[in-house]
Structure formats: structure tokens, C-alpha cells
GROMACS .gro file of C-alpha atoms in nm:
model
  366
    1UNK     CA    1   4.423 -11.036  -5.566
    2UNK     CA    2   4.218 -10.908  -5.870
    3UNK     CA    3   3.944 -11.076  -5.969
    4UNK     CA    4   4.058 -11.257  -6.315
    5UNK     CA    5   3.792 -11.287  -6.562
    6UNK     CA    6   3.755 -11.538  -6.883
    7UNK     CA    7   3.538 -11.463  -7.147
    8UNK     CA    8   3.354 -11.759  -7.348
    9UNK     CA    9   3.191 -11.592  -7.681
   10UNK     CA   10   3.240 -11.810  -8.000
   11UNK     CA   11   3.302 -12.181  -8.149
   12UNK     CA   12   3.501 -12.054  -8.431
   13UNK     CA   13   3.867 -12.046  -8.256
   14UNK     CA   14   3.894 -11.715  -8.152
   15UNK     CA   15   4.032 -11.582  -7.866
   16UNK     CA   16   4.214 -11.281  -7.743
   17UNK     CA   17   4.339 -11.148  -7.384
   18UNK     CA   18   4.273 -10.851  -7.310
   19UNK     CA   19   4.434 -10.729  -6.983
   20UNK     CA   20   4.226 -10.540  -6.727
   21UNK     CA   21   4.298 -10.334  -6.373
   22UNK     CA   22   4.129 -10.639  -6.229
   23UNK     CA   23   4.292 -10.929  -6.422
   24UNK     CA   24   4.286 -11.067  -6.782
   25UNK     CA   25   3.973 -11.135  -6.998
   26UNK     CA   26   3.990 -11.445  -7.254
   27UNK     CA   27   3.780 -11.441  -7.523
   28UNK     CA   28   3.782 -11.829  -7.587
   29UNK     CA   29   3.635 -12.081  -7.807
   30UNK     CA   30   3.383 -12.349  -7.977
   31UNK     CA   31   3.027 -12.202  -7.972
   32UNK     CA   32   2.853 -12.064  -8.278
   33UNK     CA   33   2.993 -11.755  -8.424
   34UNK     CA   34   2.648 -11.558  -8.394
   35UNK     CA   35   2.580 -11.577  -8.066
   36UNK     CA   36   2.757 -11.262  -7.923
   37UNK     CA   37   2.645 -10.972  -7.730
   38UNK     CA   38   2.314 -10.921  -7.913
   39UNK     CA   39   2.210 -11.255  -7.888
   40UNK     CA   40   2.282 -11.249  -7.555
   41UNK     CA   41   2.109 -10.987  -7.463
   42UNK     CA   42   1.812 -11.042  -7.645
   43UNK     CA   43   1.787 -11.404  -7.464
   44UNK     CA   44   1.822 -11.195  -7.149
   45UNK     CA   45   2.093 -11.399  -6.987
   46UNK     CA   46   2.494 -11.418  -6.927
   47UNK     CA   47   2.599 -11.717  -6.819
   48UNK     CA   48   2.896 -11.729  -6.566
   49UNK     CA   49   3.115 -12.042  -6.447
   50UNK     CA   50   3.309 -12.026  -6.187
   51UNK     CA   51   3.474 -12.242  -5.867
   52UNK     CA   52   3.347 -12.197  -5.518
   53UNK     CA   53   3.559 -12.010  -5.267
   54UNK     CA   54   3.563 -11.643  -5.093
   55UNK     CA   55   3.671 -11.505  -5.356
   56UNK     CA   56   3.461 -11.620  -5.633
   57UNK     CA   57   3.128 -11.736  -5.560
   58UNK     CA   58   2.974 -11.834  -5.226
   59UNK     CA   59   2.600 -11.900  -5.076
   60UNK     CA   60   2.579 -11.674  -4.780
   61UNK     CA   61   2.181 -11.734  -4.606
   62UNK     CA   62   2.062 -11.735  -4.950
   63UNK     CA   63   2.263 -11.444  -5.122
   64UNK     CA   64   2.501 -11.470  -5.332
   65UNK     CA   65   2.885 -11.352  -5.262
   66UNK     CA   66   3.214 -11.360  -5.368
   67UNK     CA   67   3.408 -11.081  -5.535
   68UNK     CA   68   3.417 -11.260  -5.932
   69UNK     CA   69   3.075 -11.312  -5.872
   70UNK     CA   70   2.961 -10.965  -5.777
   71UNK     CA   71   3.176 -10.759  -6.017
   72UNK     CA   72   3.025 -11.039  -6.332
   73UNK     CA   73   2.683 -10.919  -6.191
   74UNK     CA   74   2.748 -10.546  -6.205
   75UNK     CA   75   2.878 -10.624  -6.564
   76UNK     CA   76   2.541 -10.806  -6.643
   77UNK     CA   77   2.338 -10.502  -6.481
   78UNK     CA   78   2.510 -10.324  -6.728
   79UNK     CA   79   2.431 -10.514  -7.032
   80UNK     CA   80   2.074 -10.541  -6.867
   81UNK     CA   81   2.055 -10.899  -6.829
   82UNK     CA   82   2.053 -11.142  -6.562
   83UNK     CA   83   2.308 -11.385  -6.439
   84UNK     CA   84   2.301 -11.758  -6.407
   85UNK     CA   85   2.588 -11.910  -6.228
   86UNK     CA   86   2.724 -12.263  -6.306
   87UNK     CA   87   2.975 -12.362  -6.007
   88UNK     CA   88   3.221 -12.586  -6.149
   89UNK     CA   89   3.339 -12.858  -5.924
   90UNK     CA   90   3.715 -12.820  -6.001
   91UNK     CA   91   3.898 -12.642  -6.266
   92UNK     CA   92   3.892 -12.952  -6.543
   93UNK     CA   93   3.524 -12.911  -6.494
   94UNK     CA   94   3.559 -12.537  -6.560
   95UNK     CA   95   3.846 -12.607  -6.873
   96UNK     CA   96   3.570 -12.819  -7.036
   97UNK     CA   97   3.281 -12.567  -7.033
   98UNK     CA   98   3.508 -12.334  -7.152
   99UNK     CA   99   3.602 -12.514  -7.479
  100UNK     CA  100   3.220 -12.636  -7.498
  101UNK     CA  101   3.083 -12.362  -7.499
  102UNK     CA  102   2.795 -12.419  -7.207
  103UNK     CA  103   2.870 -12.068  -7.071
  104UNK     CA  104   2.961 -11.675  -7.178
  105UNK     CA  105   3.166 -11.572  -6.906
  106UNK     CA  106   3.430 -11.738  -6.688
  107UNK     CA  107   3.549 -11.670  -6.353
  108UNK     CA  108   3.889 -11.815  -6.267
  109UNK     CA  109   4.225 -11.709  -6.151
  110UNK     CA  110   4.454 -11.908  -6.461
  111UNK     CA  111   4.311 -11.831  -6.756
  112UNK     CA  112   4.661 -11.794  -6.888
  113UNK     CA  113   4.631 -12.186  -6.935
  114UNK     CA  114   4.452 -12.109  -7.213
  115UNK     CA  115   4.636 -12.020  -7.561
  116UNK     CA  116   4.491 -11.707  -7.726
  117UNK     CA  117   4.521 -11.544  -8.104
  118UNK     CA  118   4.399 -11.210  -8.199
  119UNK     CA  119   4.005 -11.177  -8.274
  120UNK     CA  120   3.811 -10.923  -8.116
  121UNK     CA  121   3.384 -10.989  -8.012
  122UNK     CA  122   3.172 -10.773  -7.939
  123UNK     CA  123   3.143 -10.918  -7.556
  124UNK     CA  124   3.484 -10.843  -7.486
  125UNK     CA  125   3.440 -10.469  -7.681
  126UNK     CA  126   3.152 -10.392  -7.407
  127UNK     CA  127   3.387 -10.543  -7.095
  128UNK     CA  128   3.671 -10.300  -7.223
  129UNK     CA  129   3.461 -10.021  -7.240
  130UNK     CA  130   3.247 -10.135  -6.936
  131UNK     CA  131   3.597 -10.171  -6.725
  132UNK     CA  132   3.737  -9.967  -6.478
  133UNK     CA  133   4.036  -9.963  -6.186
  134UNK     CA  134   3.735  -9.921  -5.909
  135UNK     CA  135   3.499 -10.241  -6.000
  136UNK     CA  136   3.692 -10.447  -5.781
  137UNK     CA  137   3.726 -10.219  -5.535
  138UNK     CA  138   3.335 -10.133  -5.576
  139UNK     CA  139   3.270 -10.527  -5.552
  140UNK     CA  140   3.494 -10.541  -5.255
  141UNK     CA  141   3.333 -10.297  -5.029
  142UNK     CA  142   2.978 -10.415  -5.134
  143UNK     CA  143   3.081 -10.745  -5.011
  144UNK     CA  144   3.219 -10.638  -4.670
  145UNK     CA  145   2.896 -10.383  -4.590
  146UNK     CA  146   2.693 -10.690  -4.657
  147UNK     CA  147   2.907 -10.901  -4.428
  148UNK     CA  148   2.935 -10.640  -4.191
  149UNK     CA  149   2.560 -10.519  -4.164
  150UNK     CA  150   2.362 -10.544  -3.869
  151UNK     CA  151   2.202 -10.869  -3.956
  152UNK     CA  152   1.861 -10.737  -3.820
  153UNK     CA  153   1.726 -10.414  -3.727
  154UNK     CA  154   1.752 -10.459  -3.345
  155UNK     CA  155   1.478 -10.270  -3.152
  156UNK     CA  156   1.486 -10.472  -2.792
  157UNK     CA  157   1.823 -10.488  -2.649
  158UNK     CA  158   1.733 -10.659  -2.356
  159UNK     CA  159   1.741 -11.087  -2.347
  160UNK     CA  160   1.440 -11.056  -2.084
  161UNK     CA  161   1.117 -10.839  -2.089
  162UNK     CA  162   1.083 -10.864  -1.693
  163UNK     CA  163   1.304 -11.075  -1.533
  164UNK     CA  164   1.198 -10.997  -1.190
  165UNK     CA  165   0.824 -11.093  -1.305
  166UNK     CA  166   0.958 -11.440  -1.510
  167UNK     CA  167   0.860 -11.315  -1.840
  168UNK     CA  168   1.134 -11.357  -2.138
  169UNK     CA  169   0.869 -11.164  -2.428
  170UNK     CA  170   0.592 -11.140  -2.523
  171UNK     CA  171   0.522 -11.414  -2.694
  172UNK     CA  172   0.638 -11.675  -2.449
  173UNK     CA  173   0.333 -11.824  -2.489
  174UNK     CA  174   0.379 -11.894  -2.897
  175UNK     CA  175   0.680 -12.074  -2.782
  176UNK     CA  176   0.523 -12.273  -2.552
  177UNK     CA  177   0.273 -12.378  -2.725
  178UNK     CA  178   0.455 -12.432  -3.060
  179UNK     CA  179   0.792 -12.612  -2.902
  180UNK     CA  180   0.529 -12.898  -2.796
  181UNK     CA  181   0.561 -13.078  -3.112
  182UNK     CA  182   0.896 -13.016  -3.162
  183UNK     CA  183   0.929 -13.152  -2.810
  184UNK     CA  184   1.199 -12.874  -2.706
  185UNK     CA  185   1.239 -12.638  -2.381
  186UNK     CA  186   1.001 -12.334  -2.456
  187UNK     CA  187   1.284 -12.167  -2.330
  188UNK     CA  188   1.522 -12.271  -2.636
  189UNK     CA  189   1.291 -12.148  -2.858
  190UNK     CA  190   1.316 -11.839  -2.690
  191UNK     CA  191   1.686 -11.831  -2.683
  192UNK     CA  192   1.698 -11.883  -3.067
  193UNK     CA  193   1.436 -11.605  -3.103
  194UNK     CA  194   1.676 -11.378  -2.938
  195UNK     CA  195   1.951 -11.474  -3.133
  196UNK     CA  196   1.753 -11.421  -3.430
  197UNK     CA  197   1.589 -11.102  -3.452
  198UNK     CA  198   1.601 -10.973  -3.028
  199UNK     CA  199   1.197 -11.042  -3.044
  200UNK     CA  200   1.159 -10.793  -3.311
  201UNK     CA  201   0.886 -10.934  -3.479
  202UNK     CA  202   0.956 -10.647  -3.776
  203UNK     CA  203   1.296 -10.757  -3.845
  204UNK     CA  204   1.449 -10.796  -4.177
  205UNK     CA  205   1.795 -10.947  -4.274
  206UNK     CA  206   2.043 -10.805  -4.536
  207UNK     CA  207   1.911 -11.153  -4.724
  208UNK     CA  208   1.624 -11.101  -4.679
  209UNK     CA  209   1.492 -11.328  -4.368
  210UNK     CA  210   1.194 -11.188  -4.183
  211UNK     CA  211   1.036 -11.181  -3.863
  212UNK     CA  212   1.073 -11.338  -3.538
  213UNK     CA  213   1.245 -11.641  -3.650
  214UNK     CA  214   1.432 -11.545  -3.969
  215UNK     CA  215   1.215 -11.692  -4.183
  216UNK     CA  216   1.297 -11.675  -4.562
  217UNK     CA  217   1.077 -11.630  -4.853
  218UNK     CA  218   1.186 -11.929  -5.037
  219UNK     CA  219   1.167 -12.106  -4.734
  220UNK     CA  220   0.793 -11.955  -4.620
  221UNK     CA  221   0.667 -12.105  -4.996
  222UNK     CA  222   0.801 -12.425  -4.885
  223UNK     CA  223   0.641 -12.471  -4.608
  224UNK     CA  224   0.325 -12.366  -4.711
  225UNK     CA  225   0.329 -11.994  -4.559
  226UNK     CA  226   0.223 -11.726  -4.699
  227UNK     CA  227   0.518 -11.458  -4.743
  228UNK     CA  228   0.279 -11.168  -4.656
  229UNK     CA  229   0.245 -11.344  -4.330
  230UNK     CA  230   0.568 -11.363  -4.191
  231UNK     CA  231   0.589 -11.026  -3.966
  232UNK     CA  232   0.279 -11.201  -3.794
  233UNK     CA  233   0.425 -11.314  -3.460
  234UNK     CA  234   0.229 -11.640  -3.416
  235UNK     CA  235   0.232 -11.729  -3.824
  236UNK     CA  236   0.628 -11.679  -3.790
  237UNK     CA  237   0.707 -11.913  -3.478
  238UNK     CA  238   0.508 -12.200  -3.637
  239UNK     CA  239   0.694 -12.188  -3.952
  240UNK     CA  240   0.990 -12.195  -3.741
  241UNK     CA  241   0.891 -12.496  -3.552
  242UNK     CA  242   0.704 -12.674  -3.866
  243UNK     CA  243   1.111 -12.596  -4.028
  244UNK     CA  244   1.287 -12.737  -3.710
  245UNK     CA  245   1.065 -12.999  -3.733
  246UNK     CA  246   1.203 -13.101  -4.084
  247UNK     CA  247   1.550 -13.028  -3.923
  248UNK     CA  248   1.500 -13.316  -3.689
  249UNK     CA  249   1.387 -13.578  -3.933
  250UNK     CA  250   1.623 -13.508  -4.171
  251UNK     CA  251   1.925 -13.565  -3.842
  252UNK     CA  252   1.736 -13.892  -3.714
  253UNK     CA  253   2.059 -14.082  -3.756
  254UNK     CA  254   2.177 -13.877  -3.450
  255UNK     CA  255   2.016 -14.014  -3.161
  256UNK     CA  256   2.074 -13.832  -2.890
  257UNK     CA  257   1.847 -13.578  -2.804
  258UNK     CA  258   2.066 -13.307  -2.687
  259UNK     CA  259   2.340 -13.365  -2.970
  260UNK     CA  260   2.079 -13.374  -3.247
  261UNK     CA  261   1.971 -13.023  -3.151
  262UNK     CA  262   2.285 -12.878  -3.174
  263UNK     CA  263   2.320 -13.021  -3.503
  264UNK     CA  264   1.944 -12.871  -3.595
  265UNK     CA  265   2.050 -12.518  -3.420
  266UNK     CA  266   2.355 -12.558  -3.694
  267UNK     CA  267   2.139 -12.619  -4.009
  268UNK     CA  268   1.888 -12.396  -3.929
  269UNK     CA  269   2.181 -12.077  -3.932
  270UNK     CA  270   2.429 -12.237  -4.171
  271UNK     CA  271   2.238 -12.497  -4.373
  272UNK     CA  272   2.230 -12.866  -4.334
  273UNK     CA  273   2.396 -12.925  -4.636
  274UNK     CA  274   2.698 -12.768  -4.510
  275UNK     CA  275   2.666 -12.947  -4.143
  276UNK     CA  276   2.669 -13.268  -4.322
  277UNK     CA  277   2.992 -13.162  -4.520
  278UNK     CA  278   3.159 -13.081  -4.200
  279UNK     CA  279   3.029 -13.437  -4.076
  280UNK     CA  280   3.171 -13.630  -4.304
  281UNK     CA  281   3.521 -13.441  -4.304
  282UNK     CA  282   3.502 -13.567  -3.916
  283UNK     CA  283   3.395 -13.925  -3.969
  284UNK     CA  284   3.669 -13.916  -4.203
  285UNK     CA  285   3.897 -13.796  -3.993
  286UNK     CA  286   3.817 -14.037  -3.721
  287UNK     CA  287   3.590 -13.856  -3.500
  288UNK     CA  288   3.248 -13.890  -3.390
  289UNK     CA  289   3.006 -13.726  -3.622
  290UNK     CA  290   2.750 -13.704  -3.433
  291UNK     CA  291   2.893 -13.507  -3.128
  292UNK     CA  292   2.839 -13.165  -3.249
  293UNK     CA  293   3.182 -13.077  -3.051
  294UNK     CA  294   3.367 -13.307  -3.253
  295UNK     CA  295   3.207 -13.169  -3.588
  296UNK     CA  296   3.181 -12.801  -3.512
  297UNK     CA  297   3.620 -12.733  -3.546
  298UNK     CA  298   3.533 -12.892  -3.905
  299UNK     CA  299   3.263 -12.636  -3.957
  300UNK     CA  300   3.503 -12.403  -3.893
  301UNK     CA  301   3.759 -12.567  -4.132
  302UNK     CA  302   3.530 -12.476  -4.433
  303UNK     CA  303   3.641 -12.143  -4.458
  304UNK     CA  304   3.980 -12.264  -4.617
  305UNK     CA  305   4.015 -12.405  -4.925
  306UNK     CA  306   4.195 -12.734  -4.810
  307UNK     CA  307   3.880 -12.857  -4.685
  308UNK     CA  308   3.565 -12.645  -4.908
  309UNK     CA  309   3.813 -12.841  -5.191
  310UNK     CA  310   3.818 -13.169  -5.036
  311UNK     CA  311   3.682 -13.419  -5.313
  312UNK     CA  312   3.456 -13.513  -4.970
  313UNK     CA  313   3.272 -13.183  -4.962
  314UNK     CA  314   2.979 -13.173  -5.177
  315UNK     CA  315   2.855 -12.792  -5.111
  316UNK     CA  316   3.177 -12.584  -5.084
  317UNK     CA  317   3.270 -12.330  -4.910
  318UNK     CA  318   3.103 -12.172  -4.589
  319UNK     CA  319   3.177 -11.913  -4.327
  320UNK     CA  320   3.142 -12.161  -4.053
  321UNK     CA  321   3.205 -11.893  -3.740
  322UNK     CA  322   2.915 -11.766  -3.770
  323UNK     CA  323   2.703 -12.106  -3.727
  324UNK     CA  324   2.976 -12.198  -3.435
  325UNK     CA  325   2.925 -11.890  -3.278
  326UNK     CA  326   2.512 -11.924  -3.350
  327UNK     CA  327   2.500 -12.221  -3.127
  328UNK     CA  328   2.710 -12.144  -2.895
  329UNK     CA  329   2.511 -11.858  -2.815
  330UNK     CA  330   2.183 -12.007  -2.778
  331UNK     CA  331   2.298 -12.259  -2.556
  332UNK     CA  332   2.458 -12.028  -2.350
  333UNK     CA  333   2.154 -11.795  -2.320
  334UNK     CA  334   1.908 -12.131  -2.300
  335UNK     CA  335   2.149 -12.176  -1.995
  336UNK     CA  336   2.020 -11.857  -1.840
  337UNK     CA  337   1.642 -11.872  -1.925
  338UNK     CA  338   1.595 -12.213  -1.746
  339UNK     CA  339   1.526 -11.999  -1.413
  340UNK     CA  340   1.170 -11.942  -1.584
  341UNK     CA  341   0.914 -12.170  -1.534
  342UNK     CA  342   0.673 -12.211  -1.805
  343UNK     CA  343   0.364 -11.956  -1.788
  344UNK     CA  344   0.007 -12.068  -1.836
  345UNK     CA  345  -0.113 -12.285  -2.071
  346UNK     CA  346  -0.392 -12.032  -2.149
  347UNK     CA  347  -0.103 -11.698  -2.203
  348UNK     CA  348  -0.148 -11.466  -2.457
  349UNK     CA  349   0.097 -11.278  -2.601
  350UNK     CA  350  -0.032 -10.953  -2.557
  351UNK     CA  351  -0.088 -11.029  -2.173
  352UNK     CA  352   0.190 -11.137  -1.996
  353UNK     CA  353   0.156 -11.340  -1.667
  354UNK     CA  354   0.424 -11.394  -1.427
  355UNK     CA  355   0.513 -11.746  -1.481
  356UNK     CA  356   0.322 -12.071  -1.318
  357UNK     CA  357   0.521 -12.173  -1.000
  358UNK     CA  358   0.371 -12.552  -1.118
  359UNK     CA  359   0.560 -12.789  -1.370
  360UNK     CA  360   0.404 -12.820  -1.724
  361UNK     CA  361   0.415 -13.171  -1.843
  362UNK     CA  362   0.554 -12.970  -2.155
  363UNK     CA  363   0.880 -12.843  -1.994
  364UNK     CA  364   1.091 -13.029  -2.159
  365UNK     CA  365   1.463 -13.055  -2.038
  366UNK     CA  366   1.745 -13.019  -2.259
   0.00000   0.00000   0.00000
């Protein structure tokens, strides 16, 4: 399916369809008659509306995706502005803004429920002559190499540095020391490391995520780290625990220990705004929302549009595999670290010991 486009330009009644290789573009009605493609671009902003979904507009760890949304920012490159998107929380919503005039460019897949007569703008002159059959295609297969991507530049392909001498990487003993006051197994640290970035401490995702730990930039400045510091090992794992930390606190109503970390593995990959929408789709349901088996099938159930649509759901769609899978994984390879006893409370990083045959008071089961 095309992506169909509505155009918002003026309050003086005007509107005309215009049909494109990728769907139909509505100039519409009720904002002032001046404010056209000049004005627009010389506040140096087009502002899109649209409903969440695949298709349209999605939040994908931090980037923005969906095929409306991509080819409305290729149109905006083109005009040289930037694009604000307004995501409508159902199609009345949408209507409204429309005939309000609170936006200049509509995304939506009926904007034949909208009556048209024949004025041209000079927004809707640039889309014609901006238009082509291969922007959707173009949008398309951007969307699927980001989605497809590596998500990190893997260097170490093994899930153990020396498994013979007890080590899992280098920088066991960051882990260690930092999964103290998050009161985990070192070793689960080190399993979500892996599933991270392989103990790359260079890695960067197609987002934008860096280091060790994934850390984003947005997410660096608020917790107080400085962006220029995330490739640094050591700075990198603390952020990561310092964010965990936040994790847990904001999933205190869960109170088991194990359960709660599932659901803080979850947020951490998928966001917690999402986790919570899948929780309350369960409690709904009748299940237990705080048994991350229970909640995780609902996770999953985001990805279709009866449930992102649900008047329950607050944040919309999400490609829930991926945080399903996430977890799954680090449990699994947590499973097959806890043969490694902790090393020395005095490691380094850049000298590995074979690990302390004694208990630390700080190996925490799971």
C-alpha cells in the first residue's frame, strides 16, 4: 500500500486532490491564506500529523520510522526544512487538526473523507513537482536497511575471552564492581554486555547507541554523562548501571526479584513505556502483570494494530520481537556464565585473573 498523503495549507476553503504514484495529496482548509510554502520555509519547519503504526510513524530505539513518515521527511529535506511530527491519537484527532489548521502536512490512508474543490497552493505545486513513482519505493528500502543493519559493528564473536581460564572480558571487573549497587549477578551484566555490543567497547548502533552498553546520547545527558565519554569502558558500564538503576525504581510495584529484572532487561531494549502498555493489555486481559511470561505474548501483540490501537495503549505501536527475543537471550547466556566465579575484588580490566575459587559476598544469585 502507497503511502497516502494530505496536505493542510490554507483557512480560506480551498482544497484540491491531486493524485500521486504513492496516493492522493489534499490540499485542505482553515488556516490563514499567507502562510504557504514561503512562510513555511522561512519559519524553517513542516509540520506533519499522522497515526502511529508500521506504516506511518513509529519510535524505533530513538529513530524515527514508518514509510509516511520517511517519504514526508525526504519531502522536507527538499524544501530544506525540518520536520515536527504530531501523532494523532485516532483519526477524529487527526480530522480536527486538519480543519484547524495546527499542521501543514497530513499522513493518513482516507483522505478521501474529506470533500475537495479546485484551488491550487504553492505547497501542493512543490509536492507535484517534488513527486515521483520511486519515493515510496526509496522510503521503503531505507526503512528495511535500517531494520536490517547489523545493530553494532561486531568485532568479538566469541561470548567468552578464556573460558578455560574463567574470564568472560575484559572488563569483568567493571561489572563486578558496578552490578553491586544494582545488586545483580556480575555475570548478568555481562550477559547483557554481550547482547549489546559483543564487548566492543567502539560500537555504534544504526540509532545511534554507543559503547559497551548501548548507551544513547539523549540518554548519556540525562544521566549526567558526558557524550564524549561513552566509548570509555568504565564511564559506559556505570551509566548502564546508574540507568538500570532507574529501571528498578521505576518497576518497584513488581516485587519479585527475578521477575522485576526481566521486566528491567525489557525496558532497557524496548522502553518502559511500551512494557507498561503490554502490562496493562495483560492485567486487562486477566493475567498476571507482573510475571514477565504472562506479559511478554502481549509485547509481542503490539506489532498489530488491534492492540498498538487499543484505547488502553498509551505509546503505540512497537516491534516487540525484538525485546522478547532481547531477554530471552540474556537469560539464556546468564544461564551459561554462572560456571564463573567472580574474580578479585582488586581486577583490572586490562589484567585479567583467572577467577577467585572463594565466594564474593557480592555474587548475587538470580
Amino acid at each position: 500500500m502507497g503511502a497516502l498523503l494530505a496536505l493542510l495549507l490554507s483557512c480560506t476553503q480551498k482544497q484540491e486532490r491531486i493524485v500521486t504514484p504513492y496516493g492522493s495529496v489534499l490540499d485542505s482548509v482553515n488556516v490563514s491564506e499567507d502562510f504557504d510554502l514561503a512562510e513555511i520555509q522561512t519559519n524553517g519547519e513542516l509540520i506533519m500529523a499522522t497515526l502511529n503504526g508500521p506504516e506511518t510513524y513509529y519510535d524505533y530505539h530513538g529513530k524515527s520510522l514508518g514509510t509516511q513518515y520517511l517519504i514526508c521527511q525526504q519531502f522536507a529535506d527538499s524544501l530544506g526544512v525540518r520536520l515536527r511530527v504530531d501523532v494523532c491519537r485516532d483519526s477524529a484527532e487527526l480530522v480536527q487538526k486538519l480543519r484547524s489548521g495546527d499542521v501543514d502536512l497530513v499522513a493518513w490512508a482516507k483522505p478521501g473523507q474529506i470533500d475537495a474543490d479546485p484551488e491550487k497552493t504553492d505547497l501542493v505545486e512543490a509536492l507535484r513537482l517534488w513527486n515521483r513513482p520511486s519515493r515510496v519505493d526509496a522510503a521503503r528500502q531505507e526503512e528495511t536497511a535500517l531494520l536490517t543493519v547489523k545493530k553494532v559493528r561486531r568485532r568479538i564473536f566469541s561470548p567468552m575471552l578464556d573460558k578455560n581460564k574463567g574470564i568472560i572480558s575484559n572488563y569483568d571487573g567493571y561489572f563486578q564492581q558496578y552490578s553491586r549497587d544494582i545488586r545483580w549477578d556480575w555475570r548478568l551484566m555481562a550477559a547483557q554486555c554481550y547482547q549489546e555490543s559483543t564487548f566492543d567497547p567502539k560500537a555504534v548502533s544504526f540509532a545511534g547507541a554507543k559503547g559497551l552498553m548501548q548507551i544513547m546520547p539523549g540518554t548519556a545527558d540525562h544521566l549526567g554523562v558526558a557524550r564524549d565519554k561513552l566509548y570509555d569502558p568504565e564511564t559506559n558500564i556505570a551509566a548502564a548501571a546508574k540507568l538500570i538503576k532507574e529501571l528498578q525504581q521505576a518497576f518497584s510495584d513488581i516485587r519479585d526479584h527475578y521477575e522485576r529484572t526481566n521486566f528491567v532487561l525489557a525496558s532497557y531494549n524496548g522502553g518502559s513505556h511500551h512494557i507498561r502498555d503490554a502490562m496493562a493489555l495483560a492485567r486487562r486481559d486477566g493475567k498476571n502483570a507482573s510475571r514477565w511470561a504472562e506479559v511478554a505474548p502481549y509485547v509481542l501483540k503490539l506489532a498489530t494494530a488491534q492492540y498498538y490501537n487499543d484505547p488502553i495503549v498509551k505509546y503505540g505501536y512497537m516491534r516487540g520481537s525484538e525485546t522478547v527475543d532481547y531477554v530471552e537471550k540474556i537469560r539464556s547466556r546468564h544461564v551459561s556464565y554462572q560456571g564463573v566465579r567472580s574474580p578479585h575484588v582488586g581486577f583490572h580490566p586490562s589484567q585479567p585473573r583467572k577467577a577467585d575459587k572463594r565466594k564474593n559476598k557480592f555474587d548475587i544469585k538470580e
